[in-house]
mmCIF file of C-alpha atoms in Angstrom:
data_model
loop_
_atom_site.group_PDB
_atom_site.id
_atom_site.type_symbol
_atom_site.label_atom_id
_atom_site.label_comp_id
_atom_site.label_asym_id
_atom_site.label_seq_id
_atom_site.Cartn_x
_atom_site.Cartn_y
_atom_site.Cartn_z
ATOM 1 C CA UNK I 683 -54.989 -156.518 28.692
ATOM 2 C CA UNK I 684 -58.438 -156.686 30.353
ATOM 3 C CA UNK I 685 -60.250 -158.909 27.951
ATOM 4 C CA UNK I 686 -63.505 -158.576 30.102
ATOM 5 C CA UNK I 687 -63.836 -155.210 28.244
ATOM 6 C CA UNK I 688 -63.993 -156.814 24.886
ATOM 7 C CA UNK I 689 -67.141 -156.698 22.706
ATOM 8 C CA UNK I 690 -69.426 -159.647 23.119
ATOM 9 C CA UNK I 691 -70.284 -159.731 19.430
ATOM 10 C CA UNK I 692 -68.695 -158.282 16.539
ATOM 11 C CA UNK I 693 -70.201 -158.204 13.016
ATOM 12 C CA UNK I 694 -68.955 -156.849 9.566
ATOM 13 C CA UNK I 695 -71.487 -154.881 7.600
ATOM 14 C CA UNK I 696 -69.705 -153.623 4.349
ATOM 15 C CA UNK I 697 -66.678 -151.456 5.430
ATOM 16 C CA UNK I 698 -68.057 -150.989 9.137
ATOM 17 C CA UNK I 699 -68.001 -153.271 12.220
ATOM 18 C CA UNK I 700 -70.954 -153.367 14.749
ATOM 19 C CA UNK I 701 -69.657 -154.197 18.096
ATOM 20 C CA UNK I 702 -71.875 -155.183 21.032
ATOM 21 C CA UNK I 703 -71.128 -154.822 24.704
ATOM 22 C CA UNK I 704 -73.272 -157.050 26.957
ATOM 23 C CA UNK I 705 -72.423 -155.071 30.223
ATOM 24 C CA UNK I 706 -73.872 -151.984 29.040
ATOM 25 C CA UNK I 707 -76.085 -153.403 26.250
ATOM 26 C CA UNK I 708 -74.594 -150.989 23.817
ATOM 27 C CA UNK I 709 -73.788 -150.899 20.132
ATOM 28 C CA UNK I 710 -70.651 -149.382 18.731
ATOM 29 C CA UNK I 711 -70.074 -148.870 14.902
ATOM 30 C CA UNK I 712 -66.462 -148.522 13.994
ATOM 31 C CA UNK I 713 -64.370 -148.653 10.789
ATOM 32 C CA UNK I 714 -62.074 -151.616 9.955
ATOM 33 C CA UNK I 715 -58.812 -149.778 10.996
ATOM 34 C CA UNK I 716 -60.097 -148.976 14.366
ATOM 35 C CA UNK I 717 -61.582 -152.496 14.874
ATOM 36 C CA UNK I 718 -58.212 -154.096 14.110
ATOM 37 C CA UNK I 719 -56.378 -151.746 16.412
ATOM 38 C CA UNK I 720 -58.773 -152.381 19.106
ATOM 39 C CA UNK I 721 -58.271 -156.108 18.925
ATOM 40 C CA UNK I 722 -54.331 -155.761 18.675
ATOM 41 C CA UNK I 723 -54.783 -153.840 22.103
ATOM 42 C CA UNK I 724 -56.849 -156.324 23.711
ATOM 43 C CA UNK I 725 -54.714 -159.189 22.678
ATOM 44 C CA UNK I 726 -51.410 -157.502 24.114
ATOM 45 C CA UNK I 727 -50.572 -158.725 27.579
ATOM 46 C CA UNK I 728 -49.700 -155.056 28.748
ATOM 47 C CA UNK I 729 -49.656 -151.441 27.893
ATOM 48 C CA UNK I 730 -45.878 -151.823 27.107
ATOM 49 C CA UNK I 731 -46.390 -154.855 24.776
ATOM 50 C CA UNK I 732 -48.948 -152.784 22.947
ATOM 51 C CA UNK I 733 -46.705 -149.581 22.749
ATOM 52 C CA UNK I 734 -43.942 -151.742 21.303
ATOM 53 C CA UNK I 735 -46.126 -153.286 18.816
ATOM 54 C CA UNK I 736 -47.434 -149.713 17.594
ATOM 55 C CA UNK I 737 -43.808 -148.667 17.430
ATOM 56 C CA UNK I 738 -42.830 -151.343 15.189
ATOM 57 C CA UNK I 739 -45.637 -150.461 12.769
ATOM 58 C CA UNK I 740 -45.076 -146.841 12.806
ATOM 59 C CA UNK I 741 -42.595 -145.256 15.280
ATOM 60 C CA UNK I 742 -44.155 -141.742 14.495
ATOM 61 C CA UNK I 743 -47.321 -142.837 16.253
ATOM 62 C CA UNK I 744 -47.945 -141.757 19.829
ATOM 63 C CA UNK I 745 -48.600 -145.191 21.100
ATOM 64 C CA UNK I 746 -49.151 -143.886 24.652
ATOM 65 C CA UNK I 747 -52.034 -141.650 23.811
ATOM 66 C CA UNK I 748 -53.506 -144.433 21.495
ATOM 67 C CA UNK I 749 -53.412 -146.729 24.239
ATOM 68 C CA UNK I 750 -55.170 -144.421 26.579
ATOM 69 C CA UNK I 751 -57.810 -143.598 24.069
ATOM 70 C CA UNK I 752 -58.586 -147.345 23.508
ATOM 71 C CA UNK I 753 -58.802 -148.011 27.225
ATOM 72 C CA UNK I 754 -61.264 -144.909 27.613
ATOM 73 C CA UNK I 755 -63.409 -146.183 24.610
ATOM 74 C CA UNK I 756 -63.801 -149.680 26.191
ATOM 75 C CA UNK I 757 -64.600 -148.255 29.611
ATOM 76 C CA UNK I 758 -67.346 -146.045 28.196
ATOM 77 C CA UNK I 759 -68.670 -148.868 26.002
ATOM 78 C CA UNK I 760 -68.830 -150.972 29.194
ATOM 79 C CA UNK I 761 -70.344 -148.387 31.641
ATOM 80 C CA UNK I 762 -73.630 -149.798 32.948
ATOM 81 C CA UNK I 763 -76.726 -147.714 32.662
ATOM 82 C CA UNK I 764 -78.781 -147.020 35.848
ATOM 83 C CA UNK I 765 -82.041 -148.631 36.212
ATOM 84 C CA UNK I 766 -85.190 -148.180 38.302
ATOM 85 C CA UNK I 767 -84.702 -151.615 40.116
ATOM 86 C CA UNK I 768 -83.500 -149.952 43.362
ATOM 87 C CA UNK I 769 -86.254 -147.207 43.257
ATOM 88 C CA UNK I 770 -89.591 -147.742 45.013
ATOM 89 C CA UNK I 771 -92.613 -145.934 46.212
ATOM 90 C CA UNK I 772 -95.963 -146.884 47.661
ATOM 91 C CA UNK I 773 -99.225 -146.715 45.390
ATOM 92 C CA UNK I 774 -101.369 -143.929 46.373
ATOM 93 C CA UNK I 775 -104.844 -144.807 45.458
ATOM 94 C CA UNK I 776 -106.199 -141.251 45.933
ATOM 95 C CA UNK I 777 -104.314 -140.111 42.796
ATOM 96 C CA UNK I 778 -107.071 -141.718 40.773
ATOM 97 C CA UNK I 779 -108.662 -138.476 39.535
ATOM 98 C CA UNK I 780 -109.250 -139.547 36.052
ATOM 99 C CA UNK I 781 -110.233 -143.026 34.885
ATOM 100 C CA UNK I 782 -110.579 -144.277 31.239
ATOM 101 C CA UNK I 783 -111.534 -147.831 30.027
ATOM 102 C CA UNK I 784 -110.219 -149.269 26.629
ATOM 103 C CA UNK I 785 -110.840 -152.387 24.617
ATOM 104 C CA UNK I 786 -108.637 -153.662 21.879
ATOM 105 C CA UNK I 787 -109.961 -156.792 20.244
ATOM 106 C CA UNK I 788 -110.965 -158.916 23.307
ATOM 107 C CA UNK I 789 -108.471 -157.236 25.636
ATOM 108 C CA UNK I 790 -109.883 -154.651 28.197
ATOM 109 C CA UNK I 791 -107.657 -152.340 30.196
ATOM 110 C CA UNK I 792 -107.964 -149.323 32.333
ATOM 111 C CA UNK I 793 -105.541 -146.322 32.802
ATOM 112 C CA UNK I 794 -105.948 -143.942 35.704
ATOM 113 C CA UNK I 795 -104.524 -140.393 35.785
ATOM 114 C CA UNK I 796 -104.158 -137.691 38.390
ATOM 115 C CA UNK I 797 -104.797 -134.798 35.972
ATOM 116 C CA UNK I 798 -105.713 -133.559 32.535
ATOM 117 C CA UNK I 799 -102.064 -132.907 31.852
ATOM 118 C CA UNK I 800 -100.765 -136.171 32.605
ATOM 119 C CA UNK I 801 -103.772 -137.834 30.626
ATOM 120 C CA UNK I 802 -102.422 -135.959 27.649
ATOM 121 C CA UNK I 803 -99.217 -138.005 27.750
ATOM 122 C CA UNK I 804 -101.075 -141.355 26.983
ATOM 123 C CA UNK I 805 -104.728 -141.006 26.249
ATOM 124 C CA UNK I 806 -104.884 -139.101 22.955
ATOM 125 C CA UNK I 807 -102.919 -141.858 21.006
ATOM 126 C CA UNK I 808 -105.389 -144.438 22.303
ATOM 127 C CA UNK I 809 -108.648 -142.640 22.490
ATOM 128 C CA UNK I 810 -110.160 -144.427 19.546
ATOM 129 C CA UNK I 811 -109.771 -147.543 21.889
ATOM 130 C CA UNK I 812 -111.976 -146.076 24.673
ATOM 131 C CA UNK I 813 -115.191 -147.745 25.579
ATOM 132 C CA UNK I 814 -118.266 -146.454 27.449
ATOM 133 C CA UNK I 815 -119.326 -149.855 28.092
ATOM 134 C CA UNK I 816 -118.887 -151.331 31.710
ATOM 135 C CA UNK I 817 -115.914 -153.748 31.054
ATOM 136 C CA UNK I 818 -113.915 -155.657 33.610
ATOM 137 C CA UNK I 819 -110.287 -154.848 32.723
ATOM 138 C CA UNK I 820 -107.725 -157.323 32.727
ATOM 139 C CA UNK I 821 -104.850 -154.948 33.811
ATOM 140 C CA UNK I 822 -105.147 -151.477 35.408
ATOM 141 C CA UNK I 823 -102.427 -148.841 34.798
ATOM 142 C CA UNK I 824 -101.913 -145.701 36.981
ATOM 143 C CA UNK I 825 -99.811 -142.655 36.038
ATOM 144 C CA UNK I 826 -99.365 -139.799 38.362
ATOM 145 C CA UNK I 827 -96.918 -137.310 39.698
ATOM 146 C CA UNK I 828 -95.538 -137.641 43.205
ATOM 147 C CA UNK I 829 -92.713 -135.238 44.523
ATOM 148 C CA UNK I 830 -91.897 -134.226 41.041
ATOM 149 C CA UNK I 831 -91.566 -137.847 39.987
ATOM 150 C CA UNK I 832 -93.740 -139.469 37.357
ATOM 151 C CA UNK I 833 -94.817 -142.737 38.258
ATOM 152 C CA UNK I 834 -96.160 -145.705 36.263
ATOM 153 C CA UNK I 835 -98.044 -148.553 38.081
ATOM 154 C CA UNK I 836 -99.396 -151.775 36.545
ATOM 155 C CA UNK I 837 -101.919 -153.295 38.897
ATOM 156 C CA UNK I 838 -100.596 -151.281 41.686
ATOM 157 C CA UNK I 839 -97.008 -152.220 41.231
ATOM 158 C CA UNK I 840 -94.575 -149.703 40.281
ATOM 159 C CA UNK I 841 -92.848 -150.423 36.925
ATOM 160 C CA UNK I 842 -91.290 -146.958 36.130
ATOM 161 C CA UNK I 843 -90.457 -143.811 37.954
ATOM 162 C CA UNK I 844 -88.722 -140.826 36.226
ATOM 163 C CA UNK I 845 -88.432 -136.899 36.609
ATOM 164 C CA UNK I 846 -91.569 -135.542 35.447
ATOM 165 C CA UNK I 847 -89.750 -133.723 32.590
ATOM 166 C CA UNK I 848 -88.754 -137.211 31.200
ATOM 167 C CA UNK I 849 -92.239 -138.211 30.516
ATOM 168 C CA UNK I 850 -91.229 -139.805 27.165
ATOM 169 C CA UNK I 851 -89.747 -142.607 29.131
ATOM 170 C CA UNK I 852 -92.929 -143.343 30.725
ATOM 171 C CA UNK I 853 -94.622 -143.144 27.383
ATOM 172 C CA UNK I 854 -92.112 -145.672 26.049
ATOM 173 C CA UNK I 855 -92.556 -148.110 29.217
ATOM 174 C CA UNK I 856 -96.311 -147.715 29.007
ATOM 175 C CA UNK I 857 -96.229 -148.910 25.332
ATOM 176 C CA UNK I 858 -94.130 -151.867 26.320
ATOM 177 C CA UNK I 859 -96.296 -152.866 28.908
ATOM 178 C CA UNK I 860 -99.526 -152.424 26.782
ATOM 179 C CA UNK I 861 -97.968 -154.168 23.767
ATOM 180 C CA UNK I 862 -96.977 -157.115 25.966
ATOM 181 C CA UNK I 863 -100.523 -157.277 27.247
ATOM 182 C CA UNK I 864 -102.368 -157.235 24.033
ATOM 183 C CA UNK I 865 -100.129 -159.728 22.462
ATOM 184 C CA UNK I 866 -99.725 -162.060 25.541
ATOM 185 C CA UNK I 867 -95.989 -161.571 25.880
ATOM 186 C CA UNK I 868 -93.625 -160.655 28.467
ATOM 187 C CA UNK I 869 -91.015 -157.974 28.090
ATOM 188 C CA UNK I 870 -88.313 -160.477 27.991
ATOM 189 C CA UNK I 871 -89.937 -161.741 24.911
ATOM 190 C CA UNK I 872 -89.387 -158.806 22.790
ATOM 191 C CA UNK I 873 -86.128 -158.206 20.770
ATOM 192 C CA UNK I 874 -86.799 -154.549 20.845
ATOM 193 C CA UNK I 875 -89.100 -151.583 20.310
ATOM 194 C CA UNK I 876 -88.011 -149.221 17.578
ATOM 195 C CA UNK I 877 -88.450 -145.595 17.839
ATOM 196 C CA UNK I 878 -89.884 -145.818 14.218
ATOM 197 C CA UNK I 879 -93.078 -146.275 12.444
ATOM 198 C CA UNK I 880 -94.017 -149.497 10.326
ATOM 199 C CA UNK I 881 -96.185 -149.863 7.190
ATOM 200 C CA UNK I 882 -97.246 -153.084 5.363
ATOM 201 C CA UNK I 883 -98.510 -154.142 1.861
ATOM 202 C CA UNK I 884 -100.252 -157.132 3.599
ATOM 203 C CA UNK I 885 -97.307 -159.564 3.214
ATOM 204 C CA UNK I 886 -94.286 -157.791 4.441
ATOM 205 C CA UNK I 887 -93.332 -154.433 6.333
ATOM 206 C CA UNK I 888 -91.080 -151.686 6.160
ATOM 207 C CA UNK I 889 -89.583 -149.797 9.275
ATOM 208 C CA UNK I 890 -89.286 -145.828 8.767
ATOM 209 C CA UNK I 891 -87.115 -144.084 11.130
ATOM 210 C CA UNK I 892 -85.880 -140.589 11.404
ATOM 211 C CA UNK I 893 -85.501 -137.705 13.972
ATOM 212 C CA UNK I 894 -88.608 -135.864 14.993
ATOM 213 C CA UNK I 895 -89.770 -133.475 12.253
ATOM 214 C CA UNK I 896 -88.343 -135.544 9.320
ATOM 215 C CA UNK I 897 -91.792 -136.629 8.212
ATOM 216 C CA UNK I 898 -92.087 -140.499 9.052
ATOM 217 C CA UNK I 899 -95.392 -140.178 10.682
ATOM 218 C CA UNK I 900 -96.671 -137.960 7.897
ATOM 219 C CA UNK I 901 -95.488 -140.461 5.243
ATOM 220 C CA UNK I 902 -97.156 -143.247 7.061
ATOM 221 C CA UNK I 903 -100.424 -141.292 7.132
ATOM 222 C CA UNK I 904 -99.988 -140.674 3.326
ATOM 223 C CA UNK I 905 -99.318 -144.382 2.611
ATOM 224 C CA UNK I 906 -102.345 -145.421 4.658
ATOM 225 C CA UNK I 907 -104.561 -143.175 2.645
ATOM 226 C CA UNK I 908 -103.146 -144.854 -0.469
ATOM 227 C CA UNK I 909 -104.152 -148.475 0.674
ATOM 228 C CA UNK I 910 -101.147 -149.599 2.695
ATOM 229 C CA UNK I 911 -101.698 -150.817 6.269
ATOM 230 C CA UNK I 912 -100.441 -149.255 9.460
ATOM 231 C CA UNK I 913 -98.681 -151.803 11.673
ATOM 232 C CA UNK I 914 -97.253 -149.366 14.231
ATOM 233 C CA UNK I 915 -96.513 -145.565 14.603
ATOM 234 C CA UNK I 916 -93.685 -144.217 16.610
ATOM 235 C CA UNK I 917 -93.145 -147.452 18.639
ATOM 236 C CA UNK I 918 -92.605 -150.465 16.452
ATOM 237 C CA UNK I 919 -92.129 -153.762 18.575
ATOM 238 C CA UNK I 920 -90.183 -156.644 17.267
ATOM 239 C CA UNK I 921 -90.563 -160.182 18.864
ATOM 240 C CA UNK I 922 -87.406 -162.129 19.369
ATOM 241 C CA UNK I 923 -89.042 -165.448 18.391
ATOM 242 C CA UNK I 924 -89.553 -164.499 14.716
ATOM 243 C CA UNK I 925 -88.040 -161.149 14.097
ATOM 244 C CA UNK I 926 -91.612 -159.893 12.947
ATOM 245 C CA UNK I 927 -92.799 -156.464 13.844
ATOM 246 C CA UNK I 928 -96.206 -156.501 15.616
ATOM 247 C CA UNK I 929 -99.306 -154.341 15.675
ATOM 248 C CA UNK I 930 -99.211 -151.310 17.818
ATOM 249 C CA UNK I 931 -102.860 -149.981 17.865
ATOM 250 C CA UNK I 932 -101.800 -146.338 18.887
ATOM 251 C CA UNK I 933 -103.066 -143.722 16.380
ATOM 252 C CA UNK I 934 -100.590 -141.773 14.063
ATOM 253 C CA UNK I 935 -99.495 -138.398 15.537
ATOM 254 C CA UNK I 936 -99.810 -135.672 12.993
ATOM 255 C CA UNK I 937 -98.151 -132.398 13.600
ATOM 256 C CA UNK I 938 -99.742 -129.082 12.450
ATOM 257 C CA UNK I 939 -97.160 -128.568 9.477
ATOM 258 C CA UNK I 940 -98.821 -131.618 7.773
ATOM 259 C CA UNK I 941 -102.412 -130.840 8.230
ATOM 260 C CA UNK I 942 -102.824 -129.166 4.822
ATOM 261 C CA UNK I 943 -101.128 -132.055 3.025
ATOM 262 C CA UNK I 944 -103.310 -134.771 4.843
ATOM 263 C CA UNK I 945 -106.651 -132.934 4.839
ATOM 264 C CA UNK I 946 -107.506 -133.752 1.333
ATOM 265 C CA UNK I 947 -106.469 -137.360 1.501
ATOM 266 C CA UNK I 948 -108.074 -138.172 4.908
ATOM 267 C CA UNK I 949 -111.926 -138.214 5.297
ATOM 268 C CA UNK I 950 -112.951 -136.209 8.351
ATOM 269 C CA UNK I 951 -109.427 -135.007 9.075
ATOM 270 C CA UNK I 952 -110.597 -131.573 10.520
ATOM 271 C CA UNK I 953 -112.929 -133.459 12.984
ATOM 272 C CA UNK I 954 -110.205 -135.064 14.622
ATOM 273 C CA UNK I 955 -109.623 -133.452 18.112
ATOM 274 C CA UNK I 956 -106.631 -130.958 18.457
ATOM 275 C CA UNK I 957 -104.117 -131.977 21.206
ATOM 276 C CA UNK I 958 -101.732 -129.498 22.793
ATOM 277 C CA UNK I 959 -99.223 -131.181 25.278
ATOM 278 C CA UNK I 960 -96.314 -128.675 25.094
ATOM 279 C CA UNK I 961 -95.466 -125.536 23.044
ATOM 280 C CA UNK I 962 -92.563 -127.200 21.305
ATOM 281 C CA UNK I 963 -94.781 -129.732 19.707
ATOM 282 C CA UNK I 964 -97.535 -127.333 19.051
ATOM 283 C CA UNK I 965 -101.029 -128.694 17.789
ATOM 284 C CA UNK I 966 -101.268 -132.472 17.153
ATOM 285 C CA UNK I 967 -103.929 -134.582 15.706
ATOM 286 C CA UNK I 968 -104.062 -138.437 16.236
ATOM 287 C CA UNK I 969 -105.138 -140.374 13.271
ATOM 288 C CA UNK I 970 -106.583 -143.847 13.973
ATOM 289 C CA UNK I 971 -105.988 -146.477 11.421
ATOM 290 C CA UNK I 972 -107.950 -149.696 10.874
ATOM 291 C CA UNK I 973 -106.256 -152.878 12.386
ATOM 292 C CA UNK I 974 -104.012 -154.750 9.800
ATOM 293 C CA UNK I 975 -105.204 -157.965 8.332
ATOM 294 C CA UNK I 976 -102.476 -159.841 10.126
ATOM 295 C CA UNK I 977 -101.116 -159.316 13.824
ATOM 296 C CA UNK I 978 -97.440 -159.125 12.649
ATOM 297 C CA UNK I 979 -95.210 -159.027 9.509
ATOM 298 C CA UNK I 980 -91.504 -159.654 8.584
ATOM 299 C CA UNK I 981 -89.642 -156.552 8.347
ATOM 300 C CA UNK I 982 -87.811 -156.296 5.001
ATOM 301 C CA UNK I 983 -86.085 -152.915 5.119
ATOM 302 C CA UNK I 984 -85.325 -149.860 7.242
ATOM 303 C CA UNK I 985 -85.729 -146.548 5.553
ATOM 304 C CA UNK I 986 -84.603 -143.307 7.128
ATOM 305 C CA UNK I 987 -86.995 -140.822 6.141
ATOM 306 C CA UNK I 988 -86.021 -137.066 5.028
ATOM 307 C CA UNK I 989 -88.997 -134.916 3.828
ATOM 308 C CA UNK I 990 -87.464 -131.962 2.032
ATOM 309 C CA UNK I 991 -89.852 -129.367 0.515
ATOM 310 C CA UNK I 992 -89.829 -129.178 -3.458
ATOM 311 C CA UNK I 993 -87.292 -132.109 -3.553
ATOM 312 C CA UNK I 994 -87.046 -135.041 -6.040
ATOM 313 C CA UNK I 995 -88.166 -138.485 -4.677
ATOM 314 C CA UNK I 996 -85.070 -140.699 -4.285
ATOM 315 C CA UNK I 997 -84.440 -143.951 -2.434
ATOM 316 C CA UNK I 998 -80.812 -144.609 -1.850
ATOM 317 C CA UNK I 999 -78.941 -147.262 -0.010
ATOM 318 C CA UNK I 1000 -77.025 -146.190 3.189
ATOM 319 C CA UNK I 1001 -74.547 -147.564 5.495
ATOM 320 C CA UNK I 1002 -75.015 -149.248 8.848
ATOM 321 C CA UNK I 1003 -73.538 -146.388 10.712
ATOM 322 C CA UNK I 1004 -76.185 -143.910 9.415
ATOM 323 C CA UNK I 1005 -78.755 -146.344 10.184
ATOM 324 C CA UNK I 1006 -77.679 -147.207 13.651
ATOM 325 C CA UNK I 1007 -77.159 -143.630 14.553
ATOM 326 C CA UNK I 1008 -80.619 -142.973 13.622
ATOM 327 C CA UNK I 1009 -82.295 -146.263 15.054
ATOM 328 C CA UNK I 1010 -80.673 -146.902 18.439
ATOM 329 C CA UNK I 1011 -80.671 -143.648 20.485
ATOM 330 C CA UNK I 1012 -84.428 -143.610 21.113
ATOM 331 C CA UNK I 1013 -85.199 -147.303 20.670
ATOM 332 C CA UNK I 1014 -85.085 -150.095 23.505
ATOM 333 C CA UNK I 1015 -83.182 -153.037 22.625
ATOM 334 C CA UNK I 1016 -83.047 -156.279 24.690
ATOM 335 C CA UNK I 1017 -80.134 -156.879 27.016
ATOM 336 C CA UNK I 1018 -80.502 -160.680 26.549
ATOM 337 C CA UNK I 1019 -77.248 -161.883 24.463
ATOM 338 C CA UNK I 1020 -79.547 -164.129 22.306
ATOM 339 C CA UNK I 1021 -81.636 -161.315 21.385
ATOM 340 C CA UNK I 1022 -78.665 -159.021 20.740
ATOM 341 C CA UNK I 1023 -77.395 -161.835 18.364
ATOM 342 C CA UNK I 1024 -80.915 -162.114 16.730
ATOM 343 C CA UNK I 1025 -80.982 -158.155 16.181
ATOM 344 C CA UNK I 1026 -77.548 -158.366 14.541
ATOM 345 C CA UNK I 1027 -78.608 -161.408 12.326
ATOM 346 C CA UNK I 1028 -81.790 -159.608 11.299
ATOM 347 C CA UNK I 1029 -79.821 -156.235 10.528
ATOM 348 C CA UNK I 1030 -77.207 -158.375 8.328
ATOM 349 C CA UNK I 1031 -80.119 -159.244 5.813
ATOM 350 C CA UNK I 1032 -81.998 -155.937 5.989
ATOM 351 C CA UNK I 1033 -81.398 -153.372 3.377
ATOM 352 C CA UNK I 1034 -80.996 -149.900 4.632
ATOM 353 C CA UNK I 1035 -82.088 -146.752 2.694
ATOM 354 C CA UNK I 1036 -82.536 -143.133 2.802
ATOM 355 C CA UNK I 1037 -85.702 -141.705 1.403
ATOM 356 C CA UNK I 1038 -85.961 -138.048 0.364
ATOM 357 C CA UNK I 1039 -89.422 -136.788 -0.824
ATOM 358 C CA UNK I 1040 -91.876 -134.042 -1.166
ATOM 359 C CA UNK I 1041 -94.492 -135.140 -3.637
ATOM 360 C CA UNK I 1042 -97.175 -137.620 -2.528
ATOM 361 C CA UNK I 1043 -97.682 -139.498 -5.792
ATOM 362 C CA UNK I 1044 -93.901 -140.116 -6.421
ATOM 363 C CA UNK I 1045 -93.168 -141.392 -2.966
ATOM 364 C CA UNK I 1046 -96.167 -143.704 -3.028
ATOM 365 C CA UNK I 1047 -94.712 -145.234 -6.326
ATOM 366 C CA UNK I 1048 -91.393 -145.430 -4.744
ATOM 367 C CA UNK I 1049 -92.485 -147.303 -1.703
ATOM 368 C CA UNK I 1050 -94.779 -149.489 -3.922
ATOM 369 C CA UNK I 1051 -91.678 -150.482 -5.998
ATOM 370 C CA UNK I 1052 -89.727 -151.217 -2.660
ATOM 371 C CA UNK I 1053 -92.325 -153.555 -1.538
ATOM 372 C CA UNK I 1054 -92.454 -155.335 -4.875
ATOM 373 C CA UNK I 1055 -88.697 -156.347 -4.370
ATOM 374 C CA UNK I 1056 -89.773 -158.364 -1.312
ATOM 375 C CA UNK I 1057 -92.639 -160.131 -2.996
ATOM 376 C CA UNK I 1058 -92.501 -164.008 -2.485
ATOM 377 C CA UNK I 1059 -89.523 -163.423 -0.351
#
């Protein structure tokens, strides 16, 4: 068989195997039976040899269909994803209609937009970093639409171009470029940026993940009001060198449904500006948080968040399958094989939970108890 299609790494997590394919930088979670069947297939010298092996095990099985399904699975797992490398467009300086300057600690940067609508994709989450002082930015970003394509430039060099409706890809790429700038790293230094929010107790951190609307940002806002530190909201970057999650200075995005919950807990909540970018998300407020005491923290757990009205607060262990199905689809993970191995190493020692909650006090107590498990880790 074509062993070039075999997974680069395989790692057992309980009753599931996580397989990583270098060609596509993709992760697949399979059960033990499928994994052994897959390797039986890969180790056979031909389709006929595999069919004969299957027939010896159970003559009632349709060996031909099994072989075709396994080959199709391998081809899908090895399918390379497209990239922007072959795309190019010239920088258009006349698109600089709106300019904003920002400072984070000693890092100054500028972002230029071609319209108020495009400004709303980036500015509201970093508006608290805006400065009115005349600064000399170390890096200048430009974001604009040209021929229905949304373009992101860094120092007048194109770094991402996507159809304008896929603006979230530009948001993600901008976050990566900004985080690399403020932490003095290159994109190749990061293990990944997770679509999730990270909270710290000043010693360790926990990564909260979940689909949009499940309450992870609201939970982080609640926890910061109770004295925890916000490390990152929505985009949580992990450095390959230490597998720590680093501070992302973006504000927490709060949807209108959580306003009444947070209003009594957050001073000046109603003074925060309302932002409306599209009708599906509705009104959003961005809640800035103070900078954490440390620049980065080890991440000791992944918690899948599920806000359910009038529910009891429960924190239950979950399988790697559920966690990766939640974590991976909207996260960026490094294609570097050494980084992929580090990611699997980190996962292997990181407990995975599901949190169901509705009550503010009890969820704070539950997260506090969770952090206490990792004291002096």
